[in-house]
Amino acid sequence: MTPSYGLQGKAAVVTGGTRGIGRAVAGALAAAGARVCVTARDPDAVRRAAAELGGIGLAGSVADPGHPEELTDLVLREFGRLDVLVNNAATNRPYGPLMEAPDTDWREAFAVNVQAPLRLVQCAWHGWMREHGGAVVNVCTEGAEHVGPRVGAYGTTKAALLHLTRQLAGELAPRVRVNSVSPGLVRTEMARFVWEPGEAEAAAELPLGRIGEPEDVARAVLWLASDAAEWVTGADLLVDGGTRVRAASGADGTVLRARLRGVPEV
């Protein structure tokens, strides 16, 4: 039985909530008693996820003009409150050297990975959280604080999101707590090109001996969103299988760096 963590009857929004980490987060929140609204680009996937969760959904890109406002209005209309916001939707494009990054893709990366989370927090704040409180959890990445091949745009936007998390935590306290979770290599479609070609080799480079599952990240998000973390804000919780300490175990990350030089299948 999943404990409620004080989430029973509360309302949550999960962006990118139809697959991978987002779907696992939405499921964990629903299992803890929250009413959940998911959003993603694919209308059919949104309908399926909403039905499975016993919640609601709204199809569209978080970067589209008006989408954050429409999403917030839907949740307040249907649930009457908005207690938890999980900014999970992201893009890893443009993938490749920054010297070859097109302006349009660069702007889109910031629109999805940085601007949209801010706009959604603004909407949640003005619509509910300013008066009633709440919790925001941004999904960043273990790679936000170091560099890697071909992921410069993704890493830069996620580093910006990490700073945004801390800035908002300071500005919105004490009514709203703002934290982030930074996953390492997780079994998702976005990261398939990294783990699928040789999962055993990739797992062997991690101190905990396996790649992550979406549920590993979901449990961390659930805790940060819950009353169990009521004295935690401005924090970034690493869920990375020990990626940052692997050098002490003798692994140097060669396999993962080689995977990143490939072409992503997203």
mmCIF file of C-alpha atoms in Angstrom, residues 18 38-51 57-61:
data_model
loop_
_atom_site.group_PDB
_atom_site.id
_atom_site.type_symbol
_atom_site.label_atom_id
_atom_site.label_comp_id
_atom_site.label_asym_id
_atom_site.label_seq_id
_atom_site.Cartn_x
_atom_site.Cartn_y
_atom_site.Cartn_z
ATOM 1 C CA THR A 18 2.154 10.089 -20.876
ATOM 2 C CA VAL A 38 -1.334 15.134 -17.552
ATOM 3 C CA THR A 39 -0.276 17.057 -20.614
ATOM 4 C CA ALA A 40 1.738 15.998 -23.667
ATOM 5 C CA ARG A 41 1.754 16.506 -27.419
ATOM 6 C CA ASP A 42 -0.044 13.294 -28.479
ATOM 7 C CA PRO A 43 -3.834 13.585 -27.935
ATOM 8 C CA ASP A 44 -4.397 9.806 -27.958
ATOM 9 C CA ALA A 45 -1.647 9.236 -25.406
ATOM 10 C CA VAL A 46 -3.081 11.982 -23.208
ATOM 11 C CA ARG A 47 -6.547 10.414 -23.315
ATOM 12 C CA ARG A 48 -5.173 6.971 -22.452
ATOM 13 C CA ALA A 49 -3.050 8.208 -19.565
ATOM 14 C CA ALA A 50 -5.866 10.320 -18.127
ATOM 15 C CA ALA A 51 -8.245 7.350 -18.269
ATOM 16 C CA GLY A 57 -5.536 15.637 -19.551
ATOM 17 C CA LEU A 58 -4.818 18.346 -22.084
ATOM 18 C CA ALA A 59 -2.953 17.752 -25.328
ATOM 19 C CA GLY A 60 -0.440 20.288 -26.590
ATOM 20 C CA SER A 61 3.090 21.544 -26.269
#
